[in-house]
Every structure is written in structure tokens, then in C-alpha cells.
mmCIF file of C-alpha atoms in Angstrom:
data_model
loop_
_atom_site.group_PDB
_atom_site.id
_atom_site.type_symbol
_atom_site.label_atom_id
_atom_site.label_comp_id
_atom_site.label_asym_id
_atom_site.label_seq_id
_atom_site.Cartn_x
_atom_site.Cartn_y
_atom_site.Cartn_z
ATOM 1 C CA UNK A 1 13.653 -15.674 -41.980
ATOM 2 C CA UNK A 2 16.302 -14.103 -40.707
ATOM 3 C CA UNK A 3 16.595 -11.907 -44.015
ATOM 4 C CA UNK A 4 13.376 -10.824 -43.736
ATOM 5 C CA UNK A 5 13.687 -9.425 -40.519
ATOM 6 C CA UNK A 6 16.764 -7.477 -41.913
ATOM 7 C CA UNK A 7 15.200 -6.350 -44.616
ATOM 8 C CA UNK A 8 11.820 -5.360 -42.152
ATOM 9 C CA UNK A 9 14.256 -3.543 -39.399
ATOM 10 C CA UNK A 10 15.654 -1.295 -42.410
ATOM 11 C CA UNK A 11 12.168 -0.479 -43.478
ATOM 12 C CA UNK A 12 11.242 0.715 -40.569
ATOM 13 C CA UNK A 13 14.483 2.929 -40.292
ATOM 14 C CA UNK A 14 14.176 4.220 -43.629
ATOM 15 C CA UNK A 15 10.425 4.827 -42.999
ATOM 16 C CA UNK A 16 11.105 6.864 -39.895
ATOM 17 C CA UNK A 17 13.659 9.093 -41.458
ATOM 18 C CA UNK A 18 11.973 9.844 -44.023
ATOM 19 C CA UNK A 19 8.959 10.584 -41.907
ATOM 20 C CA UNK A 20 10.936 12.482 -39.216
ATOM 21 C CA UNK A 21 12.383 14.699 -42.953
ATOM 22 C CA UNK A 22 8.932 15.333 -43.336
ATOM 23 C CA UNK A 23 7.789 16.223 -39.656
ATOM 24 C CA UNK A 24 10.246 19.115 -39.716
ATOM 25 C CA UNK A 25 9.750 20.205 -43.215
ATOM 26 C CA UNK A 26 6.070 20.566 -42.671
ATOM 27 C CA UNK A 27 7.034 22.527 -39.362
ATOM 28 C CA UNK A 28 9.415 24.391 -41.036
ATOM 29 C CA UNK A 29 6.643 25.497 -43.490
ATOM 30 C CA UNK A 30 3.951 26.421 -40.442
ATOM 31 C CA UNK A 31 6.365 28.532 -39.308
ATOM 32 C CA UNK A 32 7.092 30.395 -41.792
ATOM 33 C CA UNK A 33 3.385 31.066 -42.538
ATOM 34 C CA UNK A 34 3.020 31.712 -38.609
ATOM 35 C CA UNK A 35 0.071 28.990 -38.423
ATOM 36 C CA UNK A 36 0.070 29.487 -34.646
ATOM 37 C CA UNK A 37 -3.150 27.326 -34.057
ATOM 38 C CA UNK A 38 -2.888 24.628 -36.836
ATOM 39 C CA UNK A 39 -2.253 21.993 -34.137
ATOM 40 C CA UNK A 40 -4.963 22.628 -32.424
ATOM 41 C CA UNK A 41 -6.242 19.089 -33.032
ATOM 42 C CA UNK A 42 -3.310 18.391 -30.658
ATOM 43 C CA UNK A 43 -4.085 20.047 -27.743
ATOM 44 C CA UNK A 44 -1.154 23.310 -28.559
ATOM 45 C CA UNK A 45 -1.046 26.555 -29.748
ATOM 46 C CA UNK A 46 1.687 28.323 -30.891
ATOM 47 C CA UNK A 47 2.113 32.168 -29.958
ATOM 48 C CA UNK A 48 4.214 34.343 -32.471
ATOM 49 C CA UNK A 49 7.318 33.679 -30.733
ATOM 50 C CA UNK A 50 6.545 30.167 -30.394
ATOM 51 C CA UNK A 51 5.841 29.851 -26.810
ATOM 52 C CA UNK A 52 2.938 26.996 -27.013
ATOM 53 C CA UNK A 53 0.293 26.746 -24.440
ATOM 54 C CA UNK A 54 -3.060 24.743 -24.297
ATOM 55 C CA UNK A 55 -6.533 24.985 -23.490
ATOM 56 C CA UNK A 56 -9.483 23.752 -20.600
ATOM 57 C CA UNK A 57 -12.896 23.778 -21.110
ATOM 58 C CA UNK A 58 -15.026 25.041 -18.334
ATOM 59 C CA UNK A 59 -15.718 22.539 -15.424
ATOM 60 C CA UNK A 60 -17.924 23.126 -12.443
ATOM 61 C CA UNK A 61 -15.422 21.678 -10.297
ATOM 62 C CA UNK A 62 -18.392 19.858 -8.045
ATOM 63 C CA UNK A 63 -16.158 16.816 -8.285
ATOM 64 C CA UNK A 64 -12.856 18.063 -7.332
ATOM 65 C CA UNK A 65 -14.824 20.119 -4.673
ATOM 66 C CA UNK A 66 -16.704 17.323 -3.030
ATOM 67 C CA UNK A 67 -13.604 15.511 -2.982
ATOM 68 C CA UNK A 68 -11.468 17.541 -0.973
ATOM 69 C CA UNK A 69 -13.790 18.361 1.161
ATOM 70 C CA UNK A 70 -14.132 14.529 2.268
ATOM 71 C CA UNK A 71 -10.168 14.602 1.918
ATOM 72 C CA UNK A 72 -10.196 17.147 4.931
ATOM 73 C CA UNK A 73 -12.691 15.877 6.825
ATOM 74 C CA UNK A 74 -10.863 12.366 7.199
ATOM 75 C CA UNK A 75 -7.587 13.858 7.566
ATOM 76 C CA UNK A 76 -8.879 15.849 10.443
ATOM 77 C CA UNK A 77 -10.346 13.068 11.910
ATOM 78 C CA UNK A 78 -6.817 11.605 11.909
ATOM 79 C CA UNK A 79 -5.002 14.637 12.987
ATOM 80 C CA UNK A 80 -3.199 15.193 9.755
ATOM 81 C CA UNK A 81 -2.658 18.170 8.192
ATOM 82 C CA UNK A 82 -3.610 18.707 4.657
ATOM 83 C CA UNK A 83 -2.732 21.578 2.557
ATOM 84 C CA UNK A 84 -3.289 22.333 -0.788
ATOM 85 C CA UNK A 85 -1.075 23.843 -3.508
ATOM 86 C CA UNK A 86 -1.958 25.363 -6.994
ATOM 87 C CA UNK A 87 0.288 25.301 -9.282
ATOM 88 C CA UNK A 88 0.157 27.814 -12.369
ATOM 89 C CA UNK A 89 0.230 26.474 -16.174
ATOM 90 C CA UNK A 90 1.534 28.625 -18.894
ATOM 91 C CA UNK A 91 -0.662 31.767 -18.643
ATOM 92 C CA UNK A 92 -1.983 33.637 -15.378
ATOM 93 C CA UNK A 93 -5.203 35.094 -16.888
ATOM 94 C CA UNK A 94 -7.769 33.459 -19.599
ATOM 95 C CA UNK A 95 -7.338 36.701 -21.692
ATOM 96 C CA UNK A 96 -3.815 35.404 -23.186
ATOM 97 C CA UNK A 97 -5.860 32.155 -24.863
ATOM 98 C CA UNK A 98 -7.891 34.374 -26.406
ATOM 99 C CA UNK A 99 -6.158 37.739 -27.351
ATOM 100 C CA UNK A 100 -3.324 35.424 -29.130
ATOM 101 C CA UNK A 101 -5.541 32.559 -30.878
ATOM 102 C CA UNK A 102 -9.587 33.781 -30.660
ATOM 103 C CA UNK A 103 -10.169 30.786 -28.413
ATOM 104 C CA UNK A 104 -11.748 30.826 -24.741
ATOM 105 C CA UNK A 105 -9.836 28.696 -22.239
ATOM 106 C CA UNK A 106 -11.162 28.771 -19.025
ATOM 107 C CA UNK A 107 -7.777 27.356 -16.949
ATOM 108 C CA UNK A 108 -8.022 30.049 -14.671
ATOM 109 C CA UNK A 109 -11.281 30.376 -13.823
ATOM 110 C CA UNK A 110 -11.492 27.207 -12.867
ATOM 111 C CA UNK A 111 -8.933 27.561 -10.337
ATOM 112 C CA UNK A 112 -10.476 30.987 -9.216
ATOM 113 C CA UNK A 113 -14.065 29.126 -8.594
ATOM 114 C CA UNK A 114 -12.073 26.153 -6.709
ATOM 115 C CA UNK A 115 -9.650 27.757 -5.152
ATOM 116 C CA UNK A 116 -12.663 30.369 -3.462
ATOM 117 C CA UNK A 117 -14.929 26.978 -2.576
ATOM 118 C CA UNK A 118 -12.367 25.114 -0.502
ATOM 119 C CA UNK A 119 -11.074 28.599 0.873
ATOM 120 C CA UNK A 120 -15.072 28.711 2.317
ATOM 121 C CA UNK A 121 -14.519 25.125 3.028
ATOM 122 C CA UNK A 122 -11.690 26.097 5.364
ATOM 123 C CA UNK A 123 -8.941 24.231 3.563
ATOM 124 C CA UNK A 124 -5.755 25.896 3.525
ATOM 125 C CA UNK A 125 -4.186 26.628 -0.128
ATOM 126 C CA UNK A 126 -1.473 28.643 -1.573
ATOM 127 C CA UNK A 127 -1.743 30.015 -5.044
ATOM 128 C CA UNK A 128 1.813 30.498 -6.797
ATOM 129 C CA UNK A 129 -0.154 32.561 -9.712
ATOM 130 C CA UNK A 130 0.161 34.860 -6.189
ATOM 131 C CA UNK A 131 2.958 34.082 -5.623
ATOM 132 C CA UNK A 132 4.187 35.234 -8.769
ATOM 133 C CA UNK A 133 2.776 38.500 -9.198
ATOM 134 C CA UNK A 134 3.944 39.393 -5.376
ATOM 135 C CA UNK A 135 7.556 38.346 -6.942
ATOM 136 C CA UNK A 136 7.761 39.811 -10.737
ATOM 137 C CA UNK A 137 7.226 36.571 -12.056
ATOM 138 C CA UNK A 138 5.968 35.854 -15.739
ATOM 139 C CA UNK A 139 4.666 32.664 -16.772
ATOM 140 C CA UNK A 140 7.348 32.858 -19.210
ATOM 141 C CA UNK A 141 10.033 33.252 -16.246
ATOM 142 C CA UNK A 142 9.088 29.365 -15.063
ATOM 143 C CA UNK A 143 8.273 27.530 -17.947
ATOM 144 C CA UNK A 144 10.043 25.951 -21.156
ATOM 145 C CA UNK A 145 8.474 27.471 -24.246
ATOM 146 C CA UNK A 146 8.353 24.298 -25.460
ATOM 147 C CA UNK A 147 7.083 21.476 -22.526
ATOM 148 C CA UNK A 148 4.125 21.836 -20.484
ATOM 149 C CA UNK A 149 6.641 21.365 -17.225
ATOM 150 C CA UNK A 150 8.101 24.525 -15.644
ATOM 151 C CA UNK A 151 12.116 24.409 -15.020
ATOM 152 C CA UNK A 152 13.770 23.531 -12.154
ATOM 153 C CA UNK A 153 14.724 26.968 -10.881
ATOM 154 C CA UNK A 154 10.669 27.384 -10.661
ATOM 155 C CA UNK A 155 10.529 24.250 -8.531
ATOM 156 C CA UNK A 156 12.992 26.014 -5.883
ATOM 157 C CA UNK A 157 11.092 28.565 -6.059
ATOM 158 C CA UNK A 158 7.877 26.992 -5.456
ATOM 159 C CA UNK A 159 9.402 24.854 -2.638
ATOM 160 C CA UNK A 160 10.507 27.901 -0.599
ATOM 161 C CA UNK A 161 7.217 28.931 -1.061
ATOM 162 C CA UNK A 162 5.641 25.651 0.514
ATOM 163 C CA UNK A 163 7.997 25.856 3.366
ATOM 164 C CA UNK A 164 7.470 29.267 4.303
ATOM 165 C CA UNK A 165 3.820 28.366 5.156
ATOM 166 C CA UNK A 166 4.953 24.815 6.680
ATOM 167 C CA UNK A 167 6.502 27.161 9.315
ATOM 168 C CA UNK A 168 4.328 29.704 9.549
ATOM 169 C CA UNK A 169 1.100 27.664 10.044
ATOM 170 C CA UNK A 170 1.928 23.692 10.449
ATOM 171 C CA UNK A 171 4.305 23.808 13.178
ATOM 172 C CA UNK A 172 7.800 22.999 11.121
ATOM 173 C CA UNK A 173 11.044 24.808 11.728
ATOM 174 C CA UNK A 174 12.325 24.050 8.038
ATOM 175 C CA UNK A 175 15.935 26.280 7.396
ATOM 176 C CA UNK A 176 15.193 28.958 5.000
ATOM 177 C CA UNK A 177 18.537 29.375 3.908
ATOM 178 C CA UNK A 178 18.021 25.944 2.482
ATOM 179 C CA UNK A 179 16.063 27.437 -0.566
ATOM 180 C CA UNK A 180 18.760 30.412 -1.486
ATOM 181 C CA UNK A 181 19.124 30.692 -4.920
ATOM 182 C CA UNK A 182 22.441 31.591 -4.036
ATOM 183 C CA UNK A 183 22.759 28.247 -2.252
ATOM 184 C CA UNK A 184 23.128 26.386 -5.309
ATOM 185 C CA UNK A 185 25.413 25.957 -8.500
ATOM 186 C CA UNK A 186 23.356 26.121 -11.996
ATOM 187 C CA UNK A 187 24.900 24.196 -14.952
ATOM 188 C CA UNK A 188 23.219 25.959 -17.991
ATOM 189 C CA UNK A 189 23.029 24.209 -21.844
ATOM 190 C CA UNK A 190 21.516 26.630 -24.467
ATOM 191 C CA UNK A 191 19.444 24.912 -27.326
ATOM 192 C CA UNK A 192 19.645 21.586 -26.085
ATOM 193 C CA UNK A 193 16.283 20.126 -25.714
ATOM 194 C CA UNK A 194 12.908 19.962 -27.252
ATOM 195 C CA UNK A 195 9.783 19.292 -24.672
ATOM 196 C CA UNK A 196 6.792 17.490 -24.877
ATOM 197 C CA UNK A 197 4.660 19.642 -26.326
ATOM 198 C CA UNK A 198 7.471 20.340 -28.902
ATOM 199 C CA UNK A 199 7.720 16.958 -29.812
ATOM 200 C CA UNK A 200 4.001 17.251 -31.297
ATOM 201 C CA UNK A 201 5.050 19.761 -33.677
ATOM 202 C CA UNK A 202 8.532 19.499 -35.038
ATOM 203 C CA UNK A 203 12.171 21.835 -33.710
ATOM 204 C CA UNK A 204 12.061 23.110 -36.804
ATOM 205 C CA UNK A 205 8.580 24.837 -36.085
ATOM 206 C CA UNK A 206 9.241 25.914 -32.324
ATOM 207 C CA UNK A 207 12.858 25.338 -31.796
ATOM 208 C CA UNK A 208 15.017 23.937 -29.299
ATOM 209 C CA UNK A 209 14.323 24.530 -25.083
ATOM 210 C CA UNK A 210 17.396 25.938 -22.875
ATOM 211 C CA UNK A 211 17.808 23.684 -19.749
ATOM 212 C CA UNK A 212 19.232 24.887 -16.325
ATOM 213 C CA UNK A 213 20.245 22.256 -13.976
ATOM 214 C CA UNK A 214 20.487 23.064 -9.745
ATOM 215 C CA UNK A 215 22.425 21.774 -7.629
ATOM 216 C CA UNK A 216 23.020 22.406 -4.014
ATOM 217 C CA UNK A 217 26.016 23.951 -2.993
ATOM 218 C CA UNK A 218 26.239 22.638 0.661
ATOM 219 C CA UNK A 219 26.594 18.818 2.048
ATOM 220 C CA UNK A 220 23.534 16.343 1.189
ATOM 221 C CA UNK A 221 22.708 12.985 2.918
ATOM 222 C CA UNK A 222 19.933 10.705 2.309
ATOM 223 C CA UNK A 223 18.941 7.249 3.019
ATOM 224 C CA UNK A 224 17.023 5.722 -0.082
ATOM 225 C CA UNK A 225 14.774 2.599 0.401
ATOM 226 C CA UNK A 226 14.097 1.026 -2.974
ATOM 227 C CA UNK A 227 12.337 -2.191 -2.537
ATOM 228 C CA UNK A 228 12.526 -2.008 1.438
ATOM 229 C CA UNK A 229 16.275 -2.239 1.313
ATOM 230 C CA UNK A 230 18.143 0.777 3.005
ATOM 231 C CA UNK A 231 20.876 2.271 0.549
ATOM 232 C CA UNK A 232 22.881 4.888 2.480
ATOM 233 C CA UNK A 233 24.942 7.608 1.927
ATOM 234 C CA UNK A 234 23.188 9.113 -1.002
ATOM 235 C CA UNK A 235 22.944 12.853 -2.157
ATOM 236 C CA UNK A 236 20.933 15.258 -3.219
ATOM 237 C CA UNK A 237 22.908 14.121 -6.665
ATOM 238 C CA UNK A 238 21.141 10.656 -6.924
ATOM 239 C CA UNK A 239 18.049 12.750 -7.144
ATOM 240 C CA UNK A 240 19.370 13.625 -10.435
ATOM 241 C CA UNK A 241 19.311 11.309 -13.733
ATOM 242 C CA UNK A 242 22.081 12.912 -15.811
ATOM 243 C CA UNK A 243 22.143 10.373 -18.930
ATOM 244 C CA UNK A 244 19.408 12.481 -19.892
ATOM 245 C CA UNK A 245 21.451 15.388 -20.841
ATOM 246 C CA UNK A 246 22.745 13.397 -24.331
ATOM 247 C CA UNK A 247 23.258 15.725 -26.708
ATOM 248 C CA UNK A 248 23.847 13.301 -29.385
ATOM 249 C CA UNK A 249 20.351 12.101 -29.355
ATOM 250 C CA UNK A 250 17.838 12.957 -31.699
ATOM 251 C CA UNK A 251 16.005 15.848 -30.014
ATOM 252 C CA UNK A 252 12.303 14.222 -31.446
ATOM 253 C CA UNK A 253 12.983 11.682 -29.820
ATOM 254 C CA UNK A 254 14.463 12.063 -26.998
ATOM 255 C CA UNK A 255 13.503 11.276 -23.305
ATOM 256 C CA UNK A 256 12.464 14.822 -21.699
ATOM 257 C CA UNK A 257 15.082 16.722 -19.676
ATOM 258 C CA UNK A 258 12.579 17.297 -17.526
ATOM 259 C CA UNK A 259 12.813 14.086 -15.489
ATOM 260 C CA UNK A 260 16.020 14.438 -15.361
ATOM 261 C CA UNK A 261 14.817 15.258 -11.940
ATOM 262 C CA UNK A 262 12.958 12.212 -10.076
ATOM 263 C CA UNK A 263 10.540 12.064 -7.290
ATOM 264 C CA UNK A 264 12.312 9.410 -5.038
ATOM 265 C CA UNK A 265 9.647 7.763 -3.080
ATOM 266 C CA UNK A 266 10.731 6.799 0.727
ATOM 267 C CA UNK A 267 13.841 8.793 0.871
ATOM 268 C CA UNK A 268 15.097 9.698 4.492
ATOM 269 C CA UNK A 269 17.200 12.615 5.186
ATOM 270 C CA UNK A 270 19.321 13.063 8.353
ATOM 271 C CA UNK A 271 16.873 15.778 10.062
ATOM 272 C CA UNK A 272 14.562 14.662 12.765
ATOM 273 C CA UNK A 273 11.187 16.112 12.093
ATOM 274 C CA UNK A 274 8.948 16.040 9.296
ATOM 275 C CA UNK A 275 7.089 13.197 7.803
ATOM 276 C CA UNK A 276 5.352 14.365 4.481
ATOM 277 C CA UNK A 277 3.083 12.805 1.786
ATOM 278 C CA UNK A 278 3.052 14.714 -1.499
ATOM 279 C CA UNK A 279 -0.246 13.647 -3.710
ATOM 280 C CA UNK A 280 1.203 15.505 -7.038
ATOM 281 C CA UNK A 281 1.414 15.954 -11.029
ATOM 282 C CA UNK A 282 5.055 15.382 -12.856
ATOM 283 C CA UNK A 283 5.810 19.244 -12.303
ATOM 284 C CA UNK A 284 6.804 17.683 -8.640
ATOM 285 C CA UNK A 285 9.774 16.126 -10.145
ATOM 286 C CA UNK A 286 11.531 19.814 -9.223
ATOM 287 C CA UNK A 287 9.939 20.249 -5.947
ATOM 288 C CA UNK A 288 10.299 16.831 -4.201
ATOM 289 C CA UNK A 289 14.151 17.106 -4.581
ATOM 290 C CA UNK A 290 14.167 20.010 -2.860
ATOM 291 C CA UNK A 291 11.812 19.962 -0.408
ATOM 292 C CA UNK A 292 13.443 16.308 0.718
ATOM 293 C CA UNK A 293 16.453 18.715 1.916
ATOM 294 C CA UNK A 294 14.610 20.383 4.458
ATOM 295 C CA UNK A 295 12.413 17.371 6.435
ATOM 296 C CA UNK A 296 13.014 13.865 7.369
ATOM 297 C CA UNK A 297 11.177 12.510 4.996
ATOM 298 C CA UNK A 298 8.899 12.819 1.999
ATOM 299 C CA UNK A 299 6.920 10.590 -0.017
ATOM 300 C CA UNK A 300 5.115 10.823 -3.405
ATOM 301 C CA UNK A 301 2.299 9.621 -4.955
ATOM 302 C CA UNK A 302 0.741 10.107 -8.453
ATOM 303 C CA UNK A 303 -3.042 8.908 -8.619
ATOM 304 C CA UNK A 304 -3.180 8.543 -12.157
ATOM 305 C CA UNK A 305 -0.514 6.031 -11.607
ATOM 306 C CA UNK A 306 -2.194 3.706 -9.381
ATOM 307 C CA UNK A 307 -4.004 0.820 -9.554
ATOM 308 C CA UNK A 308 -7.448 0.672 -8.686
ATOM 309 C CA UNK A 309 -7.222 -1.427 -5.854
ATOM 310 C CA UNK A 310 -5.011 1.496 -4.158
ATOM 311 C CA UNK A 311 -6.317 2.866 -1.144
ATOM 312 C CA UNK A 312 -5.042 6.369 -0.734
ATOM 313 C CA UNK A 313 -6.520 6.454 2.774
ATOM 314 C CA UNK A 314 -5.540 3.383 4.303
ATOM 315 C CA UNK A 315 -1.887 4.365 2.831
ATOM 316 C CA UNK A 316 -1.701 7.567 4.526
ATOM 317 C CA UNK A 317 -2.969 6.062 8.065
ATOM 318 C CA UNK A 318 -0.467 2.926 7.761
ATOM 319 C CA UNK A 319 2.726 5.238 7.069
ATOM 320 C CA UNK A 320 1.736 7.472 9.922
ATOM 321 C CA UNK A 321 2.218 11.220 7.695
ATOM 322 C CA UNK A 322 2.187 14.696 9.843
ATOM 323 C CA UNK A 323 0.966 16.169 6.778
ATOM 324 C CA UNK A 324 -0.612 15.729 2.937
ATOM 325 C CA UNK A 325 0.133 17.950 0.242
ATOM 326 C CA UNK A 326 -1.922 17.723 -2.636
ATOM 327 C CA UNK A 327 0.125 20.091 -5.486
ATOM 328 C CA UNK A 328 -1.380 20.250 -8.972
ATOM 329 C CA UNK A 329 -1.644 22.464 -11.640
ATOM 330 C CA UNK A 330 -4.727 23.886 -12.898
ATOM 331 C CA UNK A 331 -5.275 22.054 -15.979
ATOM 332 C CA UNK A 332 -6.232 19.232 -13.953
ATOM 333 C CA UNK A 333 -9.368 20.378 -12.327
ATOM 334 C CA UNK A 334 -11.891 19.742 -14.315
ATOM 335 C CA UNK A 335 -10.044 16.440 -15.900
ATOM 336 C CA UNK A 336 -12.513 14.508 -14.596
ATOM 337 C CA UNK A 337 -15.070 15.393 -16.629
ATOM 338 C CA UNK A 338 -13.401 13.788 -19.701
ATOM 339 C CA UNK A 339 -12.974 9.874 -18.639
ATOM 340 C CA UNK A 340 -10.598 9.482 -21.430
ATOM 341 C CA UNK A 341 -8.328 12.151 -19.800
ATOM 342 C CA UNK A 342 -4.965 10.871 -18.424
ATOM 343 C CA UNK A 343 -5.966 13.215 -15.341
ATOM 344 C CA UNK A 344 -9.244 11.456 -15.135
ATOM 345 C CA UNK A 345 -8.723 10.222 -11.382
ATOM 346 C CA UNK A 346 -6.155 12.333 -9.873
ATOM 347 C CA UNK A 347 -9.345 13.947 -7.436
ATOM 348 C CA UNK A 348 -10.202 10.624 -6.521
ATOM 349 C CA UNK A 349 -9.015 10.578 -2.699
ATOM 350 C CA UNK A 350 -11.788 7.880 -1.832
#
């Protein structure tokens, strides 16, 4: 018995070696012949200088609509501020889907349509696509060519963003200076990493991902409670999961760099003011970092992560929030319309 499994465990290894060989010959091939939309059936498309993006179909947004509009009215109710925050995906206009591959994704439009009903709505939103024009920004500037996520100098970014209209229009007095680029150290590795949507097609077809890693320059203190129990004297450091820099793993697969980054839930930082719920996508793993420097406390919740019993309302009255965020990036609207999407409920504030 014990042979056998021996025998079965080098099988496997054998197997997967081989089949990684032929992963990056075949993208090795596609590249070369500049197949940009052959994995298409994957959800990516590869631009000539293999940048990949994806797609959305059109949506009506009704759902997502109706949804925060019930969101704000209960919030209200409660005296709670809500705000919400779109966050861009790896084009600004429609046009680039189709002018690169001949294929109509409507990602944009979809957050033009909702973005103008909850504006009528009077629900307060900030668009970074804005955000990024006003600043010289390309989509290229804030995302890895080859994961969906943007990098963490586009999660300061953002966050600096968020807090200048926590101050101007919620009542905080967050410190600016806190979100200086020039307020942090950047550790940079050059063709280290290949993202998730990279993983789908092979390094040898896309190529490996830079990765930039900030760190504040200035003194940190938290207080983290992980399973109710206080641990003190933390930093903005332990936000930070380095043993995900390994170089010496294979980069297919890899855990992403990405989350090196982690959104700790219930962390407390030594400044009075500010209690604030962040209902968000995994591009928050660069902004809740961050924005837990500059208020006493944030929390974090992923919907899609929940179980169904999870009552998003009742949790928001029992832990007493000033204010809700709800941050996501465009493709989600319209997830809903696909139940087998991993987005499906992430509107679902009921």
C-alpha cells in the first residue's frame, strides 16, 4: 500500500511537469502568432503588448440600483453615512475592448448608467475613472498587465482620494500628509510575479508582473483583535504578508503578490475619531491598509464571502459605524445577472 501511494505521488508530479512543459510551450506558441483573443473561453484577452483585460455584458443595473437605494434609505434612518466608491478595471472607455479584439464590452457603460441613477437618487459617489483623468492617470499606470488587481501605489492613491471627500463632506479631519507618496519607502522587484489572469495563460505567453511594495515612512500603531483577543503594539507592517514575495516558487503556481496586502478586520489605531465599515472587492486589500492609518478604526466585509444567514444590516447597527463604504469595481455591476458568477451577491445589502 504504501508503494502504491509512492508510486501514485510521483505520477502526479511527473504528470504536472509535464503538463506545466506544455502550458508554456503552447503559450509560447500563441505568442508568437499574437493570438491575442484565443482565451477568450477564459474570460482574457491579450492586447499586442500583452496587457490582458476582460469583458461585461450589458446589465440594466435595476438590481444593483434598487439595492442601494434601500441601502441609503436604512442607513439614513440610522444616521449613518454611506458613500459609494467606483473603482476602475483595466480600461476607462468601452472603445479599447473593441478597437483591440472586435468585441463589445459594455464595463463602462454600465457604470455610467449606475453611477447617473444613484447620483439622481442622491447617493454620494466618487468615480476614480475621474479621478484619473483629473490626475494623468492611465489604466495602465494602476494595474499589473497581468492580474485583474491594480498595485498598491494605486491603492494610496485611491485612499487619498476617499479621504479627501471624508473631510470635505462627512465631517472627518483625516491628516493629508498621511497619503504623501513621499511619505513612504517603495521596495521594487522587476519580473517577479505572474497574476491571476496570467496564471490562465502561461509566463511564457504574457510574461512576468513587476511588484512595488509601500511602506510608511513614519511611526505606526495598531491594536489587532483576532478572535476577540486584543494583540497590541502592531504596525502598519503586520498589514503586510511578506512570505509571499518567494522568488523560488514556481511563478504558475504561486500565491498572488497581490495579497501580500490583507484587509485586517477589527483593527484599532491610536486616533480618536472614525469608525468605518468598508463593504468591498479584493482590490481593497491596498486601500484598507492605508486608510486604517488615518481613523480609529475600520472594518471589512466581502459579501460574496458570507454566509447566507449574514445580516449585513443588523451587523452595521450592532457595531455602531459613523459611516459605510461600499468600493467596487465595475465589473461587478451587473454580476448578478449571472447566478453562477462569484460576484453574484455582492449587491445584496438586504
Amino acid at each position: 500500500m504504501m508503494l502504491f501511494l509512492i508510486l501514485l505521488a510521483a505520477g502526479q508530479l511527473i504528470m504536472k511537469r509535464y503538463n506545466d512543459s506544455f502550458i508554456e510551450l503552447n503559450g509560447h506558441v500563441a505568442s508568437v502568432l499574437g493570438m491575442n483573443s484565443y482565451y477568450s473561453d477564459r474570460g482574457v484577452y491579450v492586447t499586442d503588448d500583452k496587457y490582458i483585460a476582460s469583458a461585461s455584458p450589458k446589465t440594466s443595473t435595476d438590481y444593483e440600483y434598487n439595492e442601494m437605494v434601500s441601502f441609503n434609505d436604512f442607513l439614513r434612518e440610522n444616521d449613518i453615512n454611506l458613500l459609494y466608491v467606483n473603482k476602475p478595471t483595466k480600461y476607462n472607455d468601452d472603445s479599447f475592448f473593441y478597437d483591440n479584439f472586435g468585441y463589445e464590452s459594455f464595463t463602462n457603460r454600465n457604470a455610467d448608467f449606475f453611477l447617473q441613477r444613484i447620483d439622481n437618487a442622491d447617493i454620494t459617489y466618487i468615480d476614480l475613472r475621474k479621478s484619473m483623468a483629473e490626475d494623468g492617470l492611465s489604466s495602465k499606470d494602476i494595474f499589473y498587465r497581468t492580474d485583474h488587481h491594480w498595485n498598491a501605489e494605486a491603492g494610496l492613491w485611491a485612499t487619498g482620494i476617499i479621504v479627501d471627500e471624508l473631510n470635505a463632506d462627512y465631517g472627518y479631519d483625516i491628516d493629508k500628509s498621511l497619503y504623501d507618496i513621499d511619505n513612504y519607502s517603495a521596495m521594487k522587484w522587476d519580473d517577479c510575479w505572474l497574476g491571476e489572469q496570467g496564471k490562465l495563460l502561461s509566463s511564457s505567453y504574457v510574461g512576468l508582473d513587476d511588484y512595488i511594495e509601500l511602506k510608511p515612512i513614519f511611526d505606526t500603531d495598531f491594536t489587532f483583535y483576532i478572535d476577540n483577543k486584543a494583540e497590541e503594539g502592531k504596525t502598519f507592517d503586520d498589514f503586510i504578508d511578506e512570505e509571499r514575495y518567494n522568488l523560488e516558487d514556481d511563478v504558475n503556481h504561486a500565491g498572488s503578490w497581490h495579497y501580500a496586502y490583507q484587509r485586517i478586520n477589527n483593527s484599532n489605531n491610536n486616533i480618536d475619531y472614525g469608525k468605518i465599515l468598508v463593504i468591498g472587492d479584493s482590490y481593497d486589500n491596498v486601500t484598507i491598509p492605508f486608510l486604517s492609518i488615518g481613523v480609529h478604526q475600520v472594518d471589512n466585509i466581502v459579501l460574496r464571502g458570507m454566509n447566507d444567514d449574514f445580516d449585513i444590516r443588523q451587523y452595521i447597527l450592532e457595531n455602531q459605524y459613523d459611516t459605510v463604504i461600499v468600493s467596487y469595481a465595475e465589473f461587478i455591476i451587473g454580476a448578478h445577472d449571472d447566478e453562477s458568477n462569484a460576484n453574484y451577491n455582492m449587491f445584496d445589502f438586504d
